[in-house]
Coordinates of C-alpha atoms and ligand atoms in Angstrom, one line a residue:
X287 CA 77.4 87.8 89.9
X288 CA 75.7 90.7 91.8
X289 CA 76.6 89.6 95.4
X290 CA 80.0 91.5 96.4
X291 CA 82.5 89.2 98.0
X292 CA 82.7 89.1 101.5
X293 CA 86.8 90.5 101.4
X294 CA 85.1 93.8 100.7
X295 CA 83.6 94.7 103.6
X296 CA 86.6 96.7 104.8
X297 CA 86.2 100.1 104.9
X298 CA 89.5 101.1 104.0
X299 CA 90.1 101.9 100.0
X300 CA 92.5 103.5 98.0
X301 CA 92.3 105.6 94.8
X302 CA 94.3 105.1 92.1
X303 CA 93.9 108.1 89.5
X304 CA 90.8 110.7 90.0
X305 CA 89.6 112.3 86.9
X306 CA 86.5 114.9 87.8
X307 CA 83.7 115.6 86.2
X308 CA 80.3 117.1 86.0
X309 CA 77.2 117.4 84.0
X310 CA 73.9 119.1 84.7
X311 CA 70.8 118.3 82.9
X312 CA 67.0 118.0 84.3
X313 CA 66.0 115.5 85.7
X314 CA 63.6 112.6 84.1
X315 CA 61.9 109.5 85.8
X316 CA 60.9 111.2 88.6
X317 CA 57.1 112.6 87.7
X318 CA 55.0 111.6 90.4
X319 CA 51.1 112.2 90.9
X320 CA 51.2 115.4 92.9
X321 CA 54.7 115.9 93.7
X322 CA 56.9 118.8 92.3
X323 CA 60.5 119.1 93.2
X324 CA 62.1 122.5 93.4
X325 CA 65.9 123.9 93.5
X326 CA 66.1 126.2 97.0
X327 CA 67.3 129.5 95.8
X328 CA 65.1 129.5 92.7
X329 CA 62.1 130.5 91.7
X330 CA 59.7 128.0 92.3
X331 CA 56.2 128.5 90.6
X332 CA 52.7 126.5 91.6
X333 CA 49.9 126.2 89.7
X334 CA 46.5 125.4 90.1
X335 CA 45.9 122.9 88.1
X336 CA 42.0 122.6 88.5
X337 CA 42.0 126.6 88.0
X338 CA 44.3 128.1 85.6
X339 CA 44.2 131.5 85.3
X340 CA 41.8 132.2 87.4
X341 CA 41.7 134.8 90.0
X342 CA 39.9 134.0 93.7
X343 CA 42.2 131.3 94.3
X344 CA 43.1 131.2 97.9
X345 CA 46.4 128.8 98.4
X346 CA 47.0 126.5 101.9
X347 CA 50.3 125.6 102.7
X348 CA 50.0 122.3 105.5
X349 CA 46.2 123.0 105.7
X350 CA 46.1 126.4 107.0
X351 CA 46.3 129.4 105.4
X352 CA 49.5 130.4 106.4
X353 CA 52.1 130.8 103.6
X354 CA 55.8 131.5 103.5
X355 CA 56.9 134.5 103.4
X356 CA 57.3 136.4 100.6
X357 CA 55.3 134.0 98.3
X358 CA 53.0 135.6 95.4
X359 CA 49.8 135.0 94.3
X360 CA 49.6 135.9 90.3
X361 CA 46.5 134.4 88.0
X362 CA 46.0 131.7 90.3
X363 CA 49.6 130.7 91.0
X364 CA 51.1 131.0 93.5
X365 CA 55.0 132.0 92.8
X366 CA 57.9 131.5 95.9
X367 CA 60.7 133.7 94.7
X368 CA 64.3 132.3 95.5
X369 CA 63.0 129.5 97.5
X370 CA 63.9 128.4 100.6
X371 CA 64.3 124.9 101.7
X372 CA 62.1 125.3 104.7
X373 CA 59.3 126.3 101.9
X374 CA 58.7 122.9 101.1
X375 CA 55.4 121.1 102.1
X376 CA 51.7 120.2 101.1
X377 CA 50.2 123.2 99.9
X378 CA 46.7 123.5 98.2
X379 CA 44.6 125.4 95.9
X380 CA 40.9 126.4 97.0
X381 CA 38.0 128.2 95.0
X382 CA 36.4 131.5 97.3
X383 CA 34.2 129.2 98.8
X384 CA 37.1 127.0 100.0
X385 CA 36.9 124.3 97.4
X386 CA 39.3 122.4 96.9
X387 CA 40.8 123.0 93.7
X388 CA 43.9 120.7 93.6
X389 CA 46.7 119.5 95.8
X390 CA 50.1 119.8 95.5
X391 CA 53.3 118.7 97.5
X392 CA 56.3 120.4 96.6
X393 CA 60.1 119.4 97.8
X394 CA 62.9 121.6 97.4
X395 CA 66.6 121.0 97.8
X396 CA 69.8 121.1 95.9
X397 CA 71.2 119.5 92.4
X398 CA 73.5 116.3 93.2
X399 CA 77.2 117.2 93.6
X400 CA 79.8 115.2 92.3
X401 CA 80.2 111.8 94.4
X402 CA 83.5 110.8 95.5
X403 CA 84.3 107.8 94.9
X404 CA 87.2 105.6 96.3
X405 CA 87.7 101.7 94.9
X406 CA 89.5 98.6 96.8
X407 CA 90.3 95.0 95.6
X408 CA 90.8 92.4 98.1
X409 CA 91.5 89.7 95.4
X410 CA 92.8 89.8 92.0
X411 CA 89.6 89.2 90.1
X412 CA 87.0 91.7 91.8
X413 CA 87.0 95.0 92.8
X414 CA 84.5 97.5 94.4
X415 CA 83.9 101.2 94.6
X416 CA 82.1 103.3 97.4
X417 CA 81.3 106.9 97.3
X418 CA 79.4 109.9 99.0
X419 CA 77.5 112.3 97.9
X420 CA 79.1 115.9 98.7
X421 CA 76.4 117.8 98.5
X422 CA 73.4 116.5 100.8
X423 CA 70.5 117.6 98.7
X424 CA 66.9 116.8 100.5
X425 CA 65.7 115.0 97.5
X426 CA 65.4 111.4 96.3
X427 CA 68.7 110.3 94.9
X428 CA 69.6 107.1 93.0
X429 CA 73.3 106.3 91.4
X430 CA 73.7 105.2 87.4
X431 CA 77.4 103.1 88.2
X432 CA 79.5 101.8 85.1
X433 CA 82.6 101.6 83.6
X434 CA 84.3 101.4 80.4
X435 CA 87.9 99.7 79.4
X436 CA 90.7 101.0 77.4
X437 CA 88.7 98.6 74.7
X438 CA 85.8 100.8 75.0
X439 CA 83.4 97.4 76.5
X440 CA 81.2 98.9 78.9
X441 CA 79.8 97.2 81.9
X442 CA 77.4 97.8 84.6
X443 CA 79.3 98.5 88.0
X444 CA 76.8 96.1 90.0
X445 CA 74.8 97.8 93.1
X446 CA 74.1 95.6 96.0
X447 CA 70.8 97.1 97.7
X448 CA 71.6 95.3 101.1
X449 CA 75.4 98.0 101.0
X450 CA 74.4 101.4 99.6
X451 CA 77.0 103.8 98.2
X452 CA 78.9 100.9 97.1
X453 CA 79.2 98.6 94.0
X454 CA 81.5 96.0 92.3
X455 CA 83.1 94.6 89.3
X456 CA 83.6 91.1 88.9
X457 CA 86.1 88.9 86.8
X458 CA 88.3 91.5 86.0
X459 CA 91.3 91.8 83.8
X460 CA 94.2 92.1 86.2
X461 CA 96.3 94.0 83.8
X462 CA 93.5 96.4 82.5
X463 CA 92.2 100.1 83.2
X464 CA 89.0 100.9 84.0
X465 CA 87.2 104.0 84.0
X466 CA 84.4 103.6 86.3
X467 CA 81.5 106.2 85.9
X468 CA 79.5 107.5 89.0
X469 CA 76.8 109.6 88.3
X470 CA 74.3 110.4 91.2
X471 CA 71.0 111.3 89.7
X472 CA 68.4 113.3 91.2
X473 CA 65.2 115.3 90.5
X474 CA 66.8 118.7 89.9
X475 CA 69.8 116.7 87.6
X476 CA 73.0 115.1 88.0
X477 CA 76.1 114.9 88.9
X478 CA 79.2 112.4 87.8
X479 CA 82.4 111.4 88.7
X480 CA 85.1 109.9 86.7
X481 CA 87.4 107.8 88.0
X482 CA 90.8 105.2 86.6
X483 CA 91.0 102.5 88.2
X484 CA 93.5 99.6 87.8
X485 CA 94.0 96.2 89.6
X486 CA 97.6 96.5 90.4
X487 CA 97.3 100.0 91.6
X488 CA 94.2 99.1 94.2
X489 CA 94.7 96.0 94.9
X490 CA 95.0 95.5 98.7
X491 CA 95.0 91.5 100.0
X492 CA 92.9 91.6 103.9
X493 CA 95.1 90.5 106.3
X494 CA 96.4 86.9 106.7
X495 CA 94.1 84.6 108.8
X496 CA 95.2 81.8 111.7
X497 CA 98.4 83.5 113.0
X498 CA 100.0 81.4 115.3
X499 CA 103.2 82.7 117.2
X500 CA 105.0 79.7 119.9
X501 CA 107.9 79.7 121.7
X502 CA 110.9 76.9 120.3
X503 CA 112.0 74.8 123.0
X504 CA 115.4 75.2 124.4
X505 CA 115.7 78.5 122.1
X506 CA 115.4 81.1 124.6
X507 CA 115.3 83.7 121.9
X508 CA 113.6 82.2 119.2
X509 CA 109.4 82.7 118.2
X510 CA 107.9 80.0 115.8
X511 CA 105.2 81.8 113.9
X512 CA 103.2 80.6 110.9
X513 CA 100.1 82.0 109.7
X514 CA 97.5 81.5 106.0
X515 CA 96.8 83.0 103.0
X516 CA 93.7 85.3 103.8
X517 CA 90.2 83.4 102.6
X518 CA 89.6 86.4 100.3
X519 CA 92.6 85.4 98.1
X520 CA 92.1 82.2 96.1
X521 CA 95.8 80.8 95.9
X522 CA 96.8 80.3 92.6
X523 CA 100.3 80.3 91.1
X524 CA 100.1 83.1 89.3
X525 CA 98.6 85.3 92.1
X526 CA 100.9 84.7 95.0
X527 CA 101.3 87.5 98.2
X528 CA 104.4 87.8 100.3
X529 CA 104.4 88.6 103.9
X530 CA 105.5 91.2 106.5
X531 CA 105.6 90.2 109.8
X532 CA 106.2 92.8 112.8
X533 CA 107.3 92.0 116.7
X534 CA 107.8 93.8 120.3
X535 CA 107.9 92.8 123.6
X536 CA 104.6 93.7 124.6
X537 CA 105.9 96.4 126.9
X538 CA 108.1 97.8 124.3
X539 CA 107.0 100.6 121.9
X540 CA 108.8 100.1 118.4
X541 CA 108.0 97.1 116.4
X542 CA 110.9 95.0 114.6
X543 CA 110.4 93.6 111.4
X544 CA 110.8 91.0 109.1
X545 CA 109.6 90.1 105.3
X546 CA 109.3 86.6 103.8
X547 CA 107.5 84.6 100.9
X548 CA 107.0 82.1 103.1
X549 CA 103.7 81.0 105.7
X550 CA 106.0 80.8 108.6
X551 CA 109.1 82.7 109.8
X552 CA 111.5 82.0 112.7
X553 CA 111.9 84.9 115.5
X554 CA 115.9 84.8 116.5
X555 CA 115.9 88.0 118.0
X556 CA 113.1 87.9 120.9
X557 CA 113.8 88.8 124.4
X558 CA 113.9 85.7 126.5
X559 CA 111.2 85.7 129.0
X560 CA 109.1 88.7 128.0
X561 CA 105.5 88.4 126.4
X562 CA 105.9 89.0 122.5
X563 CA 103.2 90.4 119.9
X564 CA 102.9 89.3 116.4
X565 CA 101.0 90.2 113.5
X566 CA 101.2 89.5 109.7
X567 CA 100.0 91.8 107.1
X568 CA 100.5 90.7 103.4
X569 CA 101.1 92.2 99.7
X570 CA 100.7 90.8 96.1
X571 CA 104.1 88.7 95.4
X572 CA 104.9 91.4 93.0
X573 CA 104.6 94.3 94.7
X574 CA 101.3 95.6 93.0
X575 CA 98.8 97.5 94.9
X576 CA 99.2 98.0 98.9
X577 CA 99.9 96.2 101.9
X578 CA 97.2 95.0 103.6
X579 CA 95.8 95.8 107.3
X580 CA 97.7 93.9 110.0
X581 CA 96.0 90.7 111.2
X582 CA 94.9 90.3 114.8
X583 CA 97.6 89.9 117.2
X584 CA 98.9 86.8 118.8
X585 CA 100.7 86.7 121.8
X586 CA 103.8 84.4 123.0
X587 CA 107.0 84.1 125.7
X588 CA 110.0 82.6 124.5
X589 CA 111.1 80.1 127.5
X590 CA 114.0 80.7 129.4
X591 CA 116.2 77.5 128.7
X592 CA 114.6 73.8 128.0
X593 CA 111.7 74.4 130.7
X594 CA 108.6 76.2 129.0
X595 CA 106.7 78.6 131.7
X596 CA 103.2 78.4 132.3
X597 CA 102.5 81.7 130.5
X598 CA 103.2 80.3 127.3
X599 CA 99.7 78.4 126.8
X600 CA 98.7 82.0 126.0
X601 CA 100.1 81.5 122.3
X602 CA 97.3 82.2 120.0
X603 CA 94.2 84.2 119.7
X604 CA 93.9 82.7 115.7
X605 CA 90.4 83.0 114.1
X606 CA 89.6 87.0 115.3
X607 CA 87.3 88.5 113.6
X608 CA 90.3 91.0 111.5
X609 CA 90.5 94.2 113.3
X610 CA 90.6 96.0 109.8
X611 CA 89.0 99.3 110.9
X612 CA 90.7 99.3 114.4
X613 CA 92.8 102.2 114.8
X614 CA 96.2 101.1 115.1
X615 CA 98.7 102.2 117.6
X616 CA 101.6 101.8 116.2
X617 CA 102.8 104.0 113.4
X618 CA 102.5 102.9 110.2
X619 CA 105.9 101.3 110.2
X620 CA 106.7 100.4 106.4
X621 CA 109.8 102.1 105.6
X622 CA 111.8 102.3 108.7
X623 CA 113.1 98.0 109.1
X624 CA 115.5 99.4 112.0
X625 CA 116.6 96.3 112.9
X626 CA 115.9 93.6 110.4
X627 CA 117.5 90.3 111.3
X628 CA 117.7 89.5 107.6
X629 CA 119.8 92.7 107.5
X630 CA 122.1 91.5 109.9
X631 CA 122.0 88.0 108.4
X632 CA 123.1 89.4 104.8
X633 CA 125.5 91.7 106.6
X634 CA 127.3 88.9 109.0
X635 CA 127.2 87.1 105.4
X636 CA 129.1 89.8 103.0
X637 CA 131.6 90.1 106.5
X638 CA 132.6 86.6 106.2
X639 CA 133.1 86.5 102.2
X640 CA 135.3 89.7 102.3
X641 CA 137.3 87.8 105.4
X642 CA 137.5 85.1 103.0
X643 CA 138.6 87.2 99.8
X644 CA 141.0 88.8 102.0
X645 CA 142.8 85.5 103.3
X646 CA 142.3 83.8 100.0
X647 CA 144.7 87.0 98.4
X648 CA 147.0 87.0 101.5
X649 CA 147.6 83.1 100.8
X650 CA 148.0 84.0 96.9
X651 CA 150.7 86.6 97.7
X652 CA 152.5 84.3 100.1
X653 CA 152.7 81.5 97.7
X654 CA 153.6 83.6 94.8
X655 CA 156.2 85.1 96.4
X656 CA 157.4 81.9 98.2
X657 CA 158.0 80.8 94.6
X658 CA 159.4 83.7 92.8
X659 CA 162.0 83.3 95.6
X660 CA 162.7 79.2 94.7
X661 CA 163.1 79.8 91.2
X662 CA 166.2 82.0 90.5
X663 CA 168.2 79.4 92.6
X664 CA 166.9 76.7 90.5
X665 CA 167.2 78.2 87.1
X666 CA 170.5 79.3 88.3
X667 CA 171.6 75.8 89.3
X668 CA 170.9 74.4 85.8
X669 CA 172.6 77.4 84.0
X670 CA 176.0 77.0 86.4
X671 CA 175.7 72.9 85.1
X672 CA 175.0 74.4 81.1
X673 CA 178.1 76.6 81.5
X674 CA 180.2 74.3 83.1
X675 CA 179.2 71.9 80.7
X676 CA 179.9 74.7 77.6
X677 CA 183.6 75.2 78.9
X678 CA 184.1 71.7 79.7
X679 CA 183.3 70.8 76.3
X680 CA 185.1 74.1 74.7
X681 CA 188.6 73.4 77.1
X682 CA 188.3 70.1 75.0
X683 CA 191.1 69.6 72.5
X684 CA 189.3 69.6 68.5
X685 CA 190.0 66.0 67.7
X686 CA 187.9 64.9 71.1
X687 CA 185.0 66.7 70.0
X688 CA 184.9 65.2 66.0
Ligands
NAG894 C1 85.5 87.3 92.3 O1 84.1 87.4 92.6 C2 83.4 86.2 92.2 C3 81.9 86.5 92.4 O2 81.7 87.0 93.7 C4 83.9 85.0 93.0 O3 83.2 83.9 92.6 C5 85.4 84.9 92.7 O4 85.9 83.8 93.5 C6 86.1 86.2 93.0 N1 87.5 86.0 92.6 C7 88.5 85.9 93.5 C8 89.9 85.7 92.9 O5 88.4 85.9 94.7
NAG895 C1 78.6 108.8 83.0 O1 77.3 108.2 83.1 C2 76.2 109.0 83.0 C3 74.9 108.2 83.3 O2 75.0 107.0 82.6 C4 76.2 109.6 81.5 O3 75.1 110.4 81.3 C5 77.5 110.3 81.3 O4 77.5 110.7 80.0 C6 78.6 109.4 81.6 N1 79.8 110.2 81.4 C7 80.9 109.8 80.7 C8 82.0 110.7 80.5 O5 80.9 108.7 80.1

C-alpha cells in the first residue's frame, strides 16, 4: 500500500481546484534535551537553568565570551531582542568562577508557510501529491498529509521516505473529490494547505510505450505506426485511453496530426523519401484529465516505389526510457490540427454525398418531368375514345340503345 507506483515519477502535475489555508499554533513534539528553538525577529529569552535568578552569571555563545550584539543580561538570563537568525548557536551559562552552570543550544528561524501543493494521476486508481515549502525556515520540518471525501472518510495521504515532499493515495474512487490536507509542521507552528482534487480532473496517462513507425511497401507516402498502452495504465474496459499521434519530416518545423482509438494508425500523407518523426501521446477515452507527455520519438523514410532504401532499418528507437521532463521543442500543438487527414477524409466524404444528392434530384426532376409530359397524351387518348364512344352511342337511334 505505501510504495507509490512507479507511473508517478514524472515531475509534471496539474492542479485541479486550490483552496488556501492557514493555521498557526505552537509547536509540540519537538522538546529536545538542550535545544530551544526561536522565531528570528522575536524576542528570544535564555535561562539558566542551573541558576535562576541569580546575578554573576556570565553567558558564552560557541565557547567564548563573545555575544551578539545587542543581547541582555537580566537575573541571570540572558534576553536577544528581535533576534536574528545569525544569533543561533551553543551558548552557555557559567558561575563567576567560570562554572559551568548549564548549556543551551538555541535555533532560530521562521514559522512554516503554506506548502504548495500540486497532485498527478498516472492511472485511474492512484494518485499523488508533491509540494514545497514557501517559506525556507532553518528549522526541522515534518508534513501531517491527509485527506477527506465528500463522505467525510478520512485517510492518511501515505509518505514515501525514499521521495520527500511527495505522497499518494491509493484505490481511489474515480468519480470522487478529495480534499487532501497538507500541513507542514514545525517547531515555531504550522502551516496548511487545502487542496480539491478529483480523478477526472488530474488524471494524466504517461506516454504510450513501444512506438514503432515503418515504411509500407510500394506506398511511397504511407508510415505504418503502432504503438502500446503505457505500463502505468492497467487495461481494462472501463478505463480505455485514445491516442494522438503527431508527424514531420524531420527537417520540417510544424507537426501534422492525427487522433485515433486505435494502437496503430496509417500515415497517407508522408513525404516520399524524407526521414519522418513520430510520437504518440495518449488521454483517457473520455476525455477526463490531460493529455499525457509525448513518447520518445521514432524515426522512419517512406520508400520511394516498391524498393525500400537502406535508411529505413533506422525505424525504431522503441523501449526509451520516456523523455517526460525533456523540454519539448515543438509547441504545444493541441488545438491547431492544420492539416488533419481525417479532416480531409470526412471532407472528400460530405463532397461526394452532396454530388450524390445533387444527381440523385437532377435524375428525380428529369424523370418527373419526363412523365408529366407522357401523361396528358395518354389521358387525352382515352378521353377522345370515351367521347367518341358517348356520341357514337348518343347519334344512335332510341330503339338501338333499348
Ligand atoms: C494503484 O496502486 C496500487 C498500489 O501501488 C497498484 O497495485 C495498482 O495496480 C494501482 N492501480 C492502477 C490502476 O494502476
Ligand atoms: C489539516 O491537517 C492539520 C494536521 O492534521 C489539522 O490540524 C488541520 O485542522 C487540518 N485542517 C482542516 C481544514 O482539516
Amino acid at each position: 500500500m505505501c510504495t507509490p507506483t512507479p507511473g508517478l515519477r514524472s515531475v509534471m502535475v496539474l492542479l485541479a481546484a486550490a483552496l488556501v489555508s492557514t493555521s498557526v499554533t505552537s509547536g509540540e513534539g519537538w522538546r529536545e534535551e538542550g535545544v530551544q528553538y526561536g522565531q528570528v525577529g522575536a524576542d528570544v529569552v535564555l535561562s539558566c537553568a542551573g541558576a535562576p535568578g541569580r546575578s554573576g552569571v556570565e553567558w558564552w555563545r560557541d565557547g567564548a565570551a563573545a555575544l551578539p550584539e545587542g543581547c541582555i543580561l537580566r537575573d541571570g538570563d540572558l534576553l536577544l531582542p528581535q533576534a536574528e537568525l545569525a544569533a543561533g548557536g551553543d551558548y552557555s551559562c557559567h558561575d563567576g568562577t567560570g562554572q559551568l552552570l548549564c548549556s543551551v543550544s538555541l535555533r532560530l528561524g521562521y514559522l512554516p508557510g503554506i506548502p504548495s501543493v500540486t497532485c498527478r494521476a498516472s492511472d485511474y486508481e492512484n494518485f499523488s501529491c508533491s509540494w514545497t515549502p514557501s517559506v525556507e525556515t532553518f528549522l526541522p520540518t515534518r508534513y501531517i498529509t491527509t485527506y477527506r471525501t465528500q463522505t467525510s472518510q478520512v485517510g492518511p495521504c501515505v509518505q514515501d521516505p525514499g521521495r520527500p515532499h511527495t505522497c499518494s493515495v491509493h484505490k481511489c474512487e474515480f468519480w470522487s473529490s478529495y480534499r487532501l490536507n497538507v500541513t507542514e509542521v514545525n517547531p515555531l507552528g504550522s502551516s496548511f494547505r487545502l487542496l480539491d482534487v478529483t480523478m477526472q480532473a488530474i488524471i494524466k496517462p504517461d506516454p504510450p510505450e513501444g512506438l514503432v513507425v515503418e515504411p509500407v511497401p510500394s506506398a511511397p507516402r504511407r508510415l505504418r505506426v503502432r504503438w502500446q498502452y503505457p505500463a502505468s495504465w492497467p487495461k481494462q474496459p472501463h478505463f480505455q485511453l485514445k491516442f494522438r499521434l503527431q508527424y514531420r519530416p524531420v527537417a520540417h518545423g510544424s507537426w501534422s496530426m492525427v487522433e485515433t482509438v486505435n494502437l496503430s494508425e496509417v500515415i497517407t500523407d508522408a513525404f516520399s523519401g524524407l526521414e519522418h518523426v513520430v510520437q504518440v501521446g495518449a488521454k483517457d477515452f473520455l476525455d477526463a484529465g490531460n493529455w499525457s507527455e509525448w513518447s520518445a520519438e521514432a524515426r522512419a523514410t517512406p520508400g520511394p516505389g516498391l524498393t525500400v532504401t537502406p535508411g529505413d532499418e533506422a525505424i525504431t528507437n522503441a523501449g526509451l526510457e520516456s523523455p517526460a521532463e525533456m523540454p519539448s521543442l515543438a509547441p504545444n500543438p493541441e488545438p491547431i490540427d492544420r492539416s488533419d487527414p481525417m479532416e480531409k477524409v470526412a471532407i472528400l466524404i460530405s463532397l461526394g454525398i452532396f454530388s450524390f444528392f445533387i444527381l440523385a434530384l437532377v435524375l428525380g426532376i428529369t424523370i418527373a418531368v419526363w412523365l408529366r409530359l407522357r401523361k396528358p397524351s395518354k389521358d387525352e387518348t382515352k378521353k377522345h375514345d370515351f367521347l367518341a364512344a358517348a356520341v357514337h352511342m348518343r347519334a344512335l337511334p332510341k330503339p338501338q340503345i333499348l
